[in-house]
Structures are given as structure tokens and as C-alpha cells.
Amino acid sequence: MAQENIESNLHEDRRFPPSEAFVKSAALHADDLEALYAKAKKDHEGFWADLARDLIDWKQPFTTTLDSSNAPHYRWFPDGKLNVSYNCLDRQLEKNADKTAIIFEGEKGDVDHVSYRDLHKKVCVFANALKAQGVNKGDRVIIYMPMITEAVIAMQACARIGAIHSVVFGGFSASSLKDRIEDTGAKVVVTADGGHRGGKIVPLKQTTDQALENGCDSVETVIVYQRCNQGVEMKDGRDIWWHDATQGQSEDCEPEWMDAADPLFLLYTSGSTGKPKGIQHGCAGYLLNAITTMRWVFDIQDSDVFWCTADVGWITGHTYVAYGPLATGATQVIYEGVPTVPDAGRFWDVCARHGVTIFYTAPTAIRALMKVGDELPNSYDLSKLRLLGTVGEPINPEAWMWYFNVIGQGRCPIVDTWWQTETGAHMIAPVPGVTHAKPGSCTRALPGIDAAIVNDDGEEITKANQGGYLVIRKPWPSMIQTIWGDDQRYKDTYWPYFGGKYYLAGDSARRDEDGFFWIMGRIDDVLNVSGHRLGTMEIESALVAHELVAEAAVVGRPHDVKGEAVFAYVVLKGTRPEGGVDEKLTQELRNWVGEQIGPIAKPDDIRYSDNLPKTRSGKIMRRLLRAIAKGEEITQDTSTLENESILLQLQGKA
């Protein structure tokens, strides 16, 4: 995939070093970081082995670090035994028993503080409840819950008894839930009567019932948590209330000691075929990278109040809500609802009231809140914030600058993290006490992560700003083990080129003169315009850099001459033009992109809408945008869209 050398002037020459105050308090300094890089380069396996011994409590220590005999099905620490829940909870009881583990805030304003002692008891009780329902080691449990403490309890309980959990985001439809139940062969579904989200009640139990109407024969029990006091139907012999299932259960539950490479969880992610893939992660390796990245990237310290806004239905909510914070003894915030209820100041209100020091969210949320303006965040006391983070997609430089100046008030480093469901934890990210960040760049690969950019022949591209395939050349502990039930699809998807030697991330990227990584977009989101390859993310960043643009999404559409044309969907900071047409503004934006990137990148089409089509989790449905750009009939399920009415605007019909 030979890439054109495309220059961008979007803040690439601007560097933001950490403040002296942050450097002074940071746990990891420049000398420490360079020592880690040197050790990892000299002895890759020994580097990870030493960290595993230092950071994980083992029931049976490992003697083999990495088994590559069945590559690319790598097995880390294969002869060791441990329990992930024990490492998150039991080992905190000695010094952190009374420390707050979770500060929960419901969308309606209810607040609960749960100590490590109480969380340990609640997890043991629910683990015993699962065992009473016949759940054993290796059984699969579907968790379809609101973003509440009990979702984390259910995940930890599964880990405690060796059951394999698969969390399904509460915004997914009955059809999506059914697909995941059937693919896992789940024995139990854990859900709730409903959840509060966006000022409404999400009918989780009702959706679960619809999913189970036809098929899903493996499900024997549905455990229902009473969150909203909704009147729901309970099927005799199958459904049981959480409070009834836990009644009388012991507060002690001996952990199931697992082989290090045993599966911990399955998490489904979209695939190029449209059929979701069940990403399988193991125990020890996943736990290790969750801990190291909490320490290296978030600089987690005993006094921190950590808040990752992700739902546990996504990998971010697994690693940086359910496991990483608990394994490092942190206090964290869990919030049930959306950032705009009762108004767009909710995130900042939560930060101020609970004294949040580390805040980690998605660029989509940042851009949406930026659109509202500075007045709301400026009305809250955000002085306790000391570190900000972004996750999920590349952040455009203008949103980065707003986040830095308005939310971080110019004093908080920003960690722009690149990683995937498949990688399990951060792969490329700043180390906040060391890295001189650049807006829009995820900076350097972390110690022990051999990330590179290669051409079609698998040769590393060393020339600055020339893009290619982003790959990882050496195995790492938290890597995907396989696709559940489909080893061949795992090989075909992630190891298809370069003789199966490199993990293919599916992203295109480039490195600048300082060796910093810039993610350009998915490989299938790289446009080939007149023989020039353009990253959609770069064009989107250029559009959003314009003072009138709040958000943008770019896709390609077939073009008789160019091969592909650039098609842009734009959300303005002001009101949408009448009828969705403003030829003068369109020309202005086209010229702007030409100035920022080059004439070849000018959008051929710009369509204005009030919002972009997003799932309830905030993810832009790019396949839908591509279908509209091509003039195709929309046949895919749009039930997970946050606002289905936006489709008419996107199609130019309103």
C-alpha cells in the first residue's frame, strides 16, 4: 500500500511538554522510560516476564514466558496459574479495604460509594449465585446491563469462578444480542429491568426477552437486576431476580485458579463481512497490560480519582473500568448516563463534585461538548484535574486544543491513546511525565510494543510522513488469542500478509520527523483519489479545524475519472443551512481543505446535517455514510442509531 507523502500543517510543529509540576509528581521520568525501552529491546520476553512477576500475584509461578509453537496463537506465561478477580480485589484488602473502589453516579443523581471490602463481598456473593445456577469454569455468561456498579460486579464474579463473560452494550438490539448469545452458547444472561440513559429508560429485560423468543436454546437462566422498578415479565423456571439469586449466598468465594492463557472474556466487534467477531482474551497477559498501562499512561497514584467514561460494553470499559483501575487499587467514577443530561455540563459537574483527577473520554464526546461552548465548563471547578485522555479514534487538533485549554486549563497533559479491542490495552500513547505531546498524534509505541509502518512487501517505511500499514511485529501479553470458534478467520483477518509474521492493525499511519505516529484511518477508510491515497481522518481534521465546523465524517464514493471522490458530511457549530445547501460555504470549506492538505484532498461533495449517524455509544456508523454517498439503498439495521430521523438529512431529502 504505497502512500503519497502528504504534508499537513495542522499543529504538527507544535509541542506541548508536561508542566514542571506534573513532571515532579509523575511516577515515571525520562530516565526510567528510556531504561524500559532499552530493556525491552534487549530482551523482549525477559522484559515482560519480569513485569509479570512484579505486578501479578500468582498461585503458581510460570517458568515459560511465551509459547510460540502454534503461532499466531501465542500463549503467554502458559504454565502459570492465577485468578484475575483475586488480583483486582483480594490483594487490595490488606491495605485498601476501606478505600473507595467505585463512586457510582446514576443519571438521575443517585450516588453510591463502594469500598474495596464491600466490592469484594458483593462479587463473592454474586459469584456464589452464579454457581448456584449451575455456572462452572469455562461456561459463557452474557452480561447485558446498564452502566452501573452491578455490571462490574457481574464481570468480576465471572472471572472469579472461571466463567467466560461476554458483555453486550445495552444499546444493542434484540437481534444483535441474540447473535452474540448463540455464538457464545451462553448458559446464563445477566440483565436488568432497565437502565437510565438520555432521560429515558432503556428496556433491557424486554429486549432480552425478544432475543430469547426464538432460538438461544443454550440459555438456562436469566438473572435480572432491579434498577428502574419497571414492571417486567418474568418467565417461570428461567428468570430470577438478582436479589433473589443472591439471597443467603456466602460472602466468601474461593477463586478458581486459572491457567494463565485460559480465556477471560469474549467481546464482539464489527468485521468487514458484517458478521461480528468474538474477540477472545486470556487471563494473565491481558491483566498485565491493563496494569502496566494504568501505571505508564495514566500515571495512576493512590490519591487519584480516575474516570473513564466508556461503557463496559466496549473494550475500554473492560480494561479501564472493570479491570485496570481495580488491579491497581484506584478509586474510580462510574456514571450511568449520557453527558448531556440534564445539560451539557454533566461531565464537568461530576468531575467537580467527585474531585476527578484523571479524565478519559472519546473525541466524539469532546467535539460535541466543544460545540456547546466554553461557558458551561468554565462554570465548574475543574482544578483537581491533572491528566486528560482520549480514546476510540484519532482526535483532531482543534478538539485537542480546546480540551487542553478549556478543560485542562493549560496544565494537564493529554494522553491520546491508540489501541484496539484486539490489542487489549494501549499500544501507542504518550507517557505524560515525559512526552512532549503533539495535537493529533498518539506519539510513540509503549515499551515492549514493536509497532512499525510497512509497505506492501512488509518492509519498514523510514521516510518521514510517508504512510503505510500499521503493524506490530512482536507478540505482546494482552493480544487477542483468537476469534471465538473460528481460528481460521483469526489468521485471515489479523495475519494475512507478510508471511503471517506481523499483526495487521487494519489502520494506515505515518510517522513524522520525530518518529511520532499519526493514525490516518482504517485501511478501508483510505481513499484512492487519482492515484493518491488520502487518509479520511486527515481530511476530517482539516474540516473540523475550520472555525464554523463542529464535526465531520469523510467517506469515498466511486468516480469515473478519479477512481474515488471525497464525500464529506459536516455538522456546523451554528444552524444547518436551509435545505442543507450553502454553495458559498461549501466552496469556502473546499478551499480550506485544499490549503490544509492539498488540492487533491478537496471534498467533491459536502452534505450538511444536524448530527452524524451514531450508535447510542457514540460511534459513527461509517458503513451507513458510505452507502448514502454511493446512492445505495439502506438495508442495514439502523435500530441502534441515536437518532434515526437524521437519515433524511444525510440523504439530502430534508
XYZ file of C-alpha atoms in Angstrom, residues 7-538:
532
model
C 2.015 17.108 4.375
C -0.358 18.630 6.886
C 0.224 21.833 8.775
C -2.303 21.077 11.500
C -0.264 21.822 14.629
C 2.381 19.260 13.669
C 5.082 21.725 14.582
C 3.544 22.442 17.992
C 4.792 20.511 21.004
C 3.345 20.553 24.475
C 5.753 19.401 27.173
C 4.364 18.383 30.562
C 4.462 21.117 33.174
C 7.261 21.153 35.715
C 4.707 20.429 38.435
C 3.444 17.336 36.632
C 6.949 16.058 35.921
C 7.866 16.485 39.565
C 4.909 14.407 40.765
C 4.951 11.800 37.973
C 5.923 8.240 38.813
C 7.794 7.677 35.535
C 10.552 10.033 34.409
C 12.616 10.243 31.233
C 15.482 8.083 32.521
C 13.053 5.442 33.789
C 11.226 5.339 30.461
C 14.369 5.035 28.366
C 15.565 2.221 30.646
C 12.310 0.367 29.960
C 12.717 0.817 26.200
C 16.302 -0.409 26.362
C 15.421 -3.462 28.429
C 12.530 -4.405 26.133
C 14.722 -4.042 23.044
C 17.492 -6.168 24.537
C 15.279 -8.988 25.859
C 11.640 -8.825 24.753
C 10.424 -11.897 26.615
C 12.519 -11.226 29.706
C 11.135 -7.694 29.866
C 7.567 -8.948 30.074
C 8.476 -11.839 32.375
C 9.985 -9.507 34.959
C 6.942 -7.239 34.867
C 4.597 -10.222 35.221
C 6.446 -11.415 38.311
C 6.452 -7.937 39.836
C 2.877 -6.861 39.094
C 0.779 -10.042 39.286
C 0.083 -12.289 42.273
C 0.499 -15.887 41.124
C -0.910 -19.031 42.674
C 1.643 -21.000 40.672
C 4.561 -19.038 39.190
C 5.273 -19.511 35.490
C 8.518 -20.946 34.170
C 7.809 -20.398 30.451
C 7.252 -16.818 29.323
C 5.971 -17.252 25.777
C 4.869 -20.342 23.861
C 5.112 -19.609 20.123
C 4.769 -23.215 18.971
C 1.321 -22.597 17.476
C 1.862 -19.039 16.221
C -0.024 -16.807 15.696
C -1.914 -18.374 18.620
C 0.642 -17.152 21.140
C 0.348 -18.257 24.771
C 1.862 -16.056 27.473
C 3.070 -17.485 30.800
C 1.375 -20.803 29.902
C 2.350 -22.890 32.950
C 1.433 -20.203 35.499
C -1.811 -20.129 37.496
C -3.672 -17.098 38.834
C -7.095 -15.551 39.212
C -7.849 -12.118 37.741
C -10.534 -11.249 40.312
C -8.143 -12.140 43.124
C -5.602 -9.734 41.635
C -8.226 -6.993 41.426
C -9.903 -7.416 44.805
C -8.399 -9.830 47.339
C -4.945 -8.363 47.229
C -6.402 -4.892 47.870
C -7.913 -5.983 51.181
C -4.675 -5.787 53.150
C -4.048 -2.059 52.682
C -7.033 -0.726 50.689
C -10.012 -2.478 52.274
C -11.679 0.755 53.384
C -10.595 2.755 50.353
C -13.364 3.689 47.935
C -13.162 1.474 44.865
C -16.170 2.876 42.991
C -18.045 6.164 43.187
C -21.241 5.441 41.290
C -23.482 8.203 39.987
C -26.781 7.432 38.312
C -28.158 9.608 35.575
C -30.963 10.708 37.911
C -28.424 11.848 40.509
C -28.230 8.934 42.950
C -24.705 8.419 44.311
C -23.139 5.397 45.982
C -19.625 4.824 47.358
C -18.387 1.223 47.387
C -15.217 0.291 49.281
C -12.864 -2.497 48.215
C -14.099 -4.567 51.164
C -17.729 -4.161 50.125
C -16.966 -4.755 46.456
C -15.136 -7.963 47.326
C -18.149 -9.178 49.324
C -20.614 -8.270 46.571
C -18.517 -10.064 43.946
C -18.217 -13.187 46.106
C -21.966 -13.218 46.754
C -22.811 -12.935 43.066
C -20.143 -15.474 42.138
C -21.821 -17.938 44.501
C -25.196 -17.036 42.977
C -23.850 -17.913 39.522
C -22.516 -21.219 40.807
C -25.926 -21.943 42.350
C -27.403 -21.512 38.865
C -25.023 -24.165 37.522
C -22.326 -21.889 36.063
C -18.952 -23.620 36.029
C -15.449 -22.881 34.779
C -15.483 -22.352 31.018
C -19.236 -21.644 30.789
C -20.193 -18.457 28.967
C -22.259 -15.710 30.601
C -23.787 -12.834 28.641
C -23.915 -9.526 30.538
C -26.441 -7.039 29.128
C -26.568 -4.311 31.739
C -26.767 -0.565 32.281
C -23.549 1.231 33.192
C -23.916 0.536 36.911
C -21.734 -0.983 39.609
C -23.516 -4.321 39.253
C -22.190 -4.687 35.697
C -18.639 -4.643 37.064
C -19.674 -6.993 39.882
C -21.026 -9.470 37.330
C -17.819 -9.315 35.264
C -15.612 -9.790 38.304
C -17.807 -12.638 39.562
C -17.398 -14.478 36.266
C -13.640 -14.005 36.430
C -13.649 -15.294 39.996
C -15.242 -18.637 39.142
C -13.591 -19.074 35.736
C -16.693 -18.398 33.663
C -16.125 -16.548 30.379
C -18.146 -13.342 30.225
C -19.295 -11.585 27.089
C -20.634 -8.105 27.728
C -23.130 -6.746 25.218
C -23.618 -2.981 25.127
C -27.041 -2.014 26.459
C -27.845 -0.052 23.302
C -27.705 -3.100 21.050
C -30.882 -4.532 19.567
C -32.517 -7.880 20.304
C -31.138 -9.240 17.040
C -27.572 -8.249 17.959
C -27.987 -9.702 21.432
C -29.361 -12.943 20.010
C -26.414 -13.291 17.615
C -23.968 -12.994 20.490
C -25.861 -15.380 22.751
C -25.977 -18.009 20.041
C -22.350 -17.591 19.002
C -21.101 -17.958 22.573
C -23.530 -20.713 23.527
C -24.175 -18.801 26.741
C -25.691 -20.605 29.699
C -26.826 -17.515 31.614
C -27.836 -13.963 30.694
C -27.416 -11.257 33.338
C -29.524 -8.171 32.644
C -31.685 -5.525 34.351
C -35.289 -4.426 34.170
C -33.964 -1.264 32.533
C -31.347 1.452 32.626
C -31.460 5.240 32.713
C -29.961 6.794 29.611
C -30.642 10.101 27.906
C -33.578 10.867 30.185
C -35.316 7.662 29.128
C -35.470 4.103 30.406
C -33.746 1.557 28.173
C -35.927 -1.618 28.318
C -33.162 -4.199 28.727
C -35.288 -7.068 30.034
C -37.844 -6.576 27.272
C -35.089 -6.661 24.661
C -33.618 -9.765 26.280
C -36.990 -11.485 26.072
C -37.236 -10.619 22.376
C -33.772 -12.043 21.775
C -34.694 -15.280 23.516
C -38.064 -15.737 21.780
C -36.736 -17.945 19.003
C -33.507 -19.868 19.430
C -30.871 -19.262 22.103
C -31.545 -22.761 23.411
C -28.340 -22.755 25.434
C -29.714 -20.198 27.904
C -30.953 -21.821 31.098
C -31.235 -18.804 33.391
C -31.800 -15.046 33.120
C -30.783 -13.060 36.208
C -32.486 -9.654 36.356
C -31.241 -6.728 38.434
C -33.985 -4.343 39.563
C -32.654 -0.922 38.586
C -35.661 1.096 37.390
C -38.551 -0.627 39.187
C -40.001 -1.359 35.788
C -42.839 -3.805 35.530
C -41.341 -6.655 33.506
C -42.463 -10.167 32.719
C -40.568 -12.950 34.467
C -40.639 -16.376 32.854
C -41.153 -19.183 35.349
C -38.274 -21.614 35.535
C -35.903 -19.332 33.627
C -35.934 -15.821 35.081
C -34.809 -14.897 38.587
C -34.358 -11.538 40.243
C -30.780 -10.627 41.218
C -31.868 -10.041 44.844
C -33.475 -13.484 44.990
C -30.492 -15.188 43.350
C -28.084 -13.628 45.870
C -30.300 -14.126 48.921
C -28.467 -16.193 51.531
C -25.296 -16.615 49.454
C -21.980 -16.638 51.282
C -19.707 -13.578 51.260
C -16.741 -15.902 50.757
C -15.909 -17.477 47.407
C -12.595 -19.205 46.805
C -11.169 -18.086 43.446
C -10.921 -20.610 40.633
C -7.219 -20.850 39.843
C -6.873 -20.464 36.103
C -4.133 -21.306 33.650
C -2.588 -18.025 32.561
C -3.743 -18.468 28.951
C -7.299 -19.594 29.808
C -9.983 -17.342 28.266
C -11.128 -14.457 30.476
C -13.760 -12.899 28.223
C -15.196 -12.599 24.732
C -16.056 -9.227 23.261
C -17.708 -8.835 19.883
C -16.543 -6.237 17.411
C -17.624 -5.441 13.879
C -15.933 -7.139 10.958
C -15.536 -6.315 7.297
C -18.063 -9.030 6.440
C -20.716 -7.505 8.694
C -20.693 -10.575 10.941
C -19.385 -9.610 14.406
C -16.201 -11.282 15.592
C -15.911 -12.727 19.081
C -12.524 -11.420 20.240
C -11.066 -13.781 22.848
C -8.718 -12.500 25.547
C -6.813 -14.557 28.074
C -6.187 -14.029 31.779
C -2.605 -13.187 32.720
C -1.382 -11.357 29.627
C -4.462 -9.164 29.464
C -4.198 -8.341 33.169
C -0.517 -7.469 32.837
C -1.016 -4.863 30.120
C -4.034 -3.431 31.939
C -1.771 -2.804 34.938
C 1.273 -1.508 33.047
C -0.747 0.977 31.020
C -2.604 2.232 34.097
C 0.833 2.990 35.533
C 2.691 4.227 32.439
C -0.024 6.113 30.541
C -2.317 7.269 33.357
C 0.405 7.691 35.984
C -2.110 6.249 38.461
C -1.395 7.160 42.069
C -3.036 6.370 45.414
C -4.687 9.775 45.698
C -6.209 9.788 42.200
C -9.893 9.710 41.349
C -9.952 8.098 37.913
C -12.865 8.382 35.483
C -13.056 6.528 32.206
C -16.434 7.417 30.668
C -16.636 4.285 28.493
C -19.423 1.760 28.869
C -18.371 -1.745 29.900
C -19.916 -2.928 26.633
C -16.710 -1.831 24.915
C -13.077 -2.851 25.403
C -12.267 0.500 27.009
C -14.824 -0.241 29.705
C -13.265 -3.657 30.241
C -9.641 -2.603 30.574
C -10.058 0.836 32.121
C -13.195 0.324 34.227
C -13.697 -3.319 35.171
C -10.074 -4.468 35.493
C -7.219 -1.949 35.256
C -8.333 0.532 37.944
C -9.202 -2.236 40.416
C -5.985 -4.160 39.778
C -4.036 -1.004 40.676
C -6.110 -0.169 43.768
C -7.566 3.016 42.279
C -10.694 4.941 43.150
C -12.847 5.380 40.061
C -16.079 7.035 38.992
C -18.796 5.142 37.137
C -21.576 7.193 35.568
C -24.741 5.621 34.222
C -25.989 8.175 31.719
C -25.082 10.495 28.864
C -23.041 13.733 29.060
C -25.982 15.991 28.145
C -28.477 15.162 30.927
C -29.705 17.409 32.426
C -27.434 19.626 30.305
C -24.069 19.550 28.540
C -22.288 20.380 31.792
C -22.904 16.963 33.351
C -19.374 15.623 32.791
C -17.827 18.742 34.317
C -20.304 18.695 37.200
C -19.369 15.086 38.001
C -15.653 15.929 37.788
C -16.070 18.869 40.151
C -18.268 17.150 42.753
C -16.249 13.933 42.967
C -12.813 15.513 42.664
C -11.840 13.676 39.481
C -8.101 13.917 38.793
C -7.814 11.758 35.640
C -10.479 12.029 32.936
C -10.561 9.700 29.907
C -13.174 10.046 27.167
C -13.761 9.887 23.406
C -13.084 12.620 20.823
C -16.730 12.317 19.767
C -17.814 13.463 23.223
C -15.176 16.203 23.319
C -16.297 17.636 19.983
C -19.965 17.506 20.969
C -19.268 19.359 24.231
C -16.926 21.795 22.496
C -19.794 22.735 20.181
C -21.770 23.990 23.197
C -19.024 26.465 24.036
C -16.742 27.391 26.930
C -19.255 28.890 29.336
C -20.524 25.632 30.850
C -17.156 24.014 31.627
C -15.837 27.356 32.856
C -18.634 27.471 35.435
C -17.300 24.353 37.221
C -14.251 23.927 39.422
C -12.009 21.623 37.403
C -8.873 22.481 39.354
C -8.357 18.933 40.630
C -7.918 17.540 37.111
C -4.267 16.697 36.490
C -4.391 14.410 33.432
C -6.716 14.112 30.424
C -7.034 11.261 27.942
C -8.725 10.413 24.655
C -9.695 7.058 23.203
C -11.577 5.429 20.344
C -10.432 7.387 17.310
C -7.806 9.966 16.387
C -8.597 13.355 17.909
C -8.467 16.304 15.551
C -6.044 19.058 16.609
C -8.728 21.706 17.220
C -10.610 19.453 19.658
C -7.278 18.601 21.298
C -6.522 22.287 21.797
C -9.970 23.001 23.258
C -9.644 20.036 25.601
C -6.185 21.221 26.672
C -7.017 24.907 27.121
C -10.603 24.866 28.390
C -10.922 21.586 30.302
C -7.290 21.148 31.338
C -6.793 24.909 31.714
C -3.391 24.557 30.064
C -1.852 22.495 32.878
C -2.986 18.905 32.209
C -1.078 16.627 29.811
C -3.287 14.834 27.277
C -2.690 11.156 26.568
C -4.018 10.381 23.085
C -4.150 6.576 23.115
C -4.115 4.221 20.136
C -5.214 0.651 20.740
C -7.980 -1.752 19.743
C -10.404 -4.340 21.076
C -7.916 -6.869 19.746
C -4.845 -5.392 21.448
C -6.478 -5.369 24.884
C -4.637 -2.280 26.143
C -2.802 0.840 24.987
C -0.169 0.210 22.313
C 0.865 3.722 21.226
C 0.437 6.598 23.665
C 2.265 9.420 25.394
C 3.877 8.872 28.783
C 2.571 12.037 30.447
C 5.551 12.921 32.606
C 7.955 12.592 29.696
C 6.347 13.021 26.268
C 6.142 16.391 24.524
C 2.703 15.837 23.002
C 1.571 16.985 19.566
C -2.153 17.630 18.977
C -3.497 14.794 16.843
C -0.602 12.361 17.311
C -0.656 9.296 19.576
C 3.156 9.754 19.744
C 5.361 6.691 20.473
C 4.785 2.977 20.948
C 4.989 1.983 24.596
C 7.899 -0.087 25.947
C 7.730 -3.687 24.734
C 5.412 -2.821 21.820
C 7.161 -3.194 18.463
C 4.917 -1.055 16.264
C 6.034 -0.141 12.743
C 4.750 1.162 9.416
C 5.461 -1.081 6.457
C 4.856 -1.146 2.710
C 3.226 -3.840 0.566
C 6.296 -6.047 0.924
C 6.416 -5.783 4.693
C 9.469 -3.532 4.624
C 9.579 -0.784 7.243
C 8.979 2.715 5.912
C 11.535 5.029 7.452
C 10.866 8.141 5.397
C 9.019 10.780 7.400
C 5.326 11.384 6.611
C 5.058 8.502 4.167
C 2.153 6.298 5.101
C 1.658 2.570 5.040
C 0.281 -0.358 7.019
C 0.467 -0.119 10.802
C 1.702 -3.454 12.152
C 3.002 -4.913 15.410
C 5.995 -7.135 14.786
C 6.377 -8.946 18.096
C 3.713 -10.578 20.267
C 2.623 -8.723 23.407
C 0.858 -10.076 26.508
C -2.666 -8.628 26.100
C -3.017 -9.598 22.450
C -6.087 -11.296 21.023
C -5.878 -15.085 21.352
C -8.283 -15.978 18.560
C -11.757 -15.318 17.196
C -14.164 -17.440 19.201
C -14.932 -20.610 17.294
C -13.086 -19.527 14.157
C -9.298 -19.876 14.278
C -9.012 -19.535 10.511
C -10.849 -16.211 10.462
C -8.445 -15.020 13.152
C -5.462 -15.848 10.945
C -7.079 -14.450 7.800
C -8.087 -11.190 9.494
C -5.056 -10.291 11.580
C -2.124 -12.129 9.990
C -3.000 -12.125 6.257
C 0.173 -10.570 4.820
C 3.926 -10.580 5.305
C 4.109 -14.337 5.711
C 1.938 -14.194 8.824
C 4.795 -12.628 10.798
C 3.164 -9.298 11.654
C -0.113 -8.437 13.352
C -2.067 -6.238 10.918
C -3.816 -3.482 12.839
C -6.081 -2.553 9.919
C -5.077 1.100 10.240
C -2.943 3.191 7.969
C -0.471 5.508 9.620
C 2.604 7.628 9.101
C 5.465 8.820 11.294
C 6.759 12.369 11.362
C 10.325 13.632 11.628
C 10.356 12.888 15.362
C 9.138 9.321 14.854
C 5.689 10.114 16.249
C 2.786 8.046 14.913
C -0.183 9.701 13.186
C -3.178 7.424 12.543
C -4.710 8.172 9.150
C -7.743 5.919 9.358
C -8.759 2.372 8.675
C -7.258 0.700 5.641
C -10.720 0.587 4.118
C -11.115 4.277 5.007
C -8.111 5.276 2.934
C -9.298 6.894 -0.280
C -7.575 6.416 -3.614
C -8.157 9.689 -5.455
C -6.450 9.888 -8.862
C -3.754 7.522 -7.658
C -3.185 9.480 -4.446
C -4.015 7.772 -1.159
C -5.668 10.083 1.337
C -6.492 9.260 4.955
C -10.084 10.114 5.829
C -9.006 11.182 9.315
C -6.681 13.849 7.909
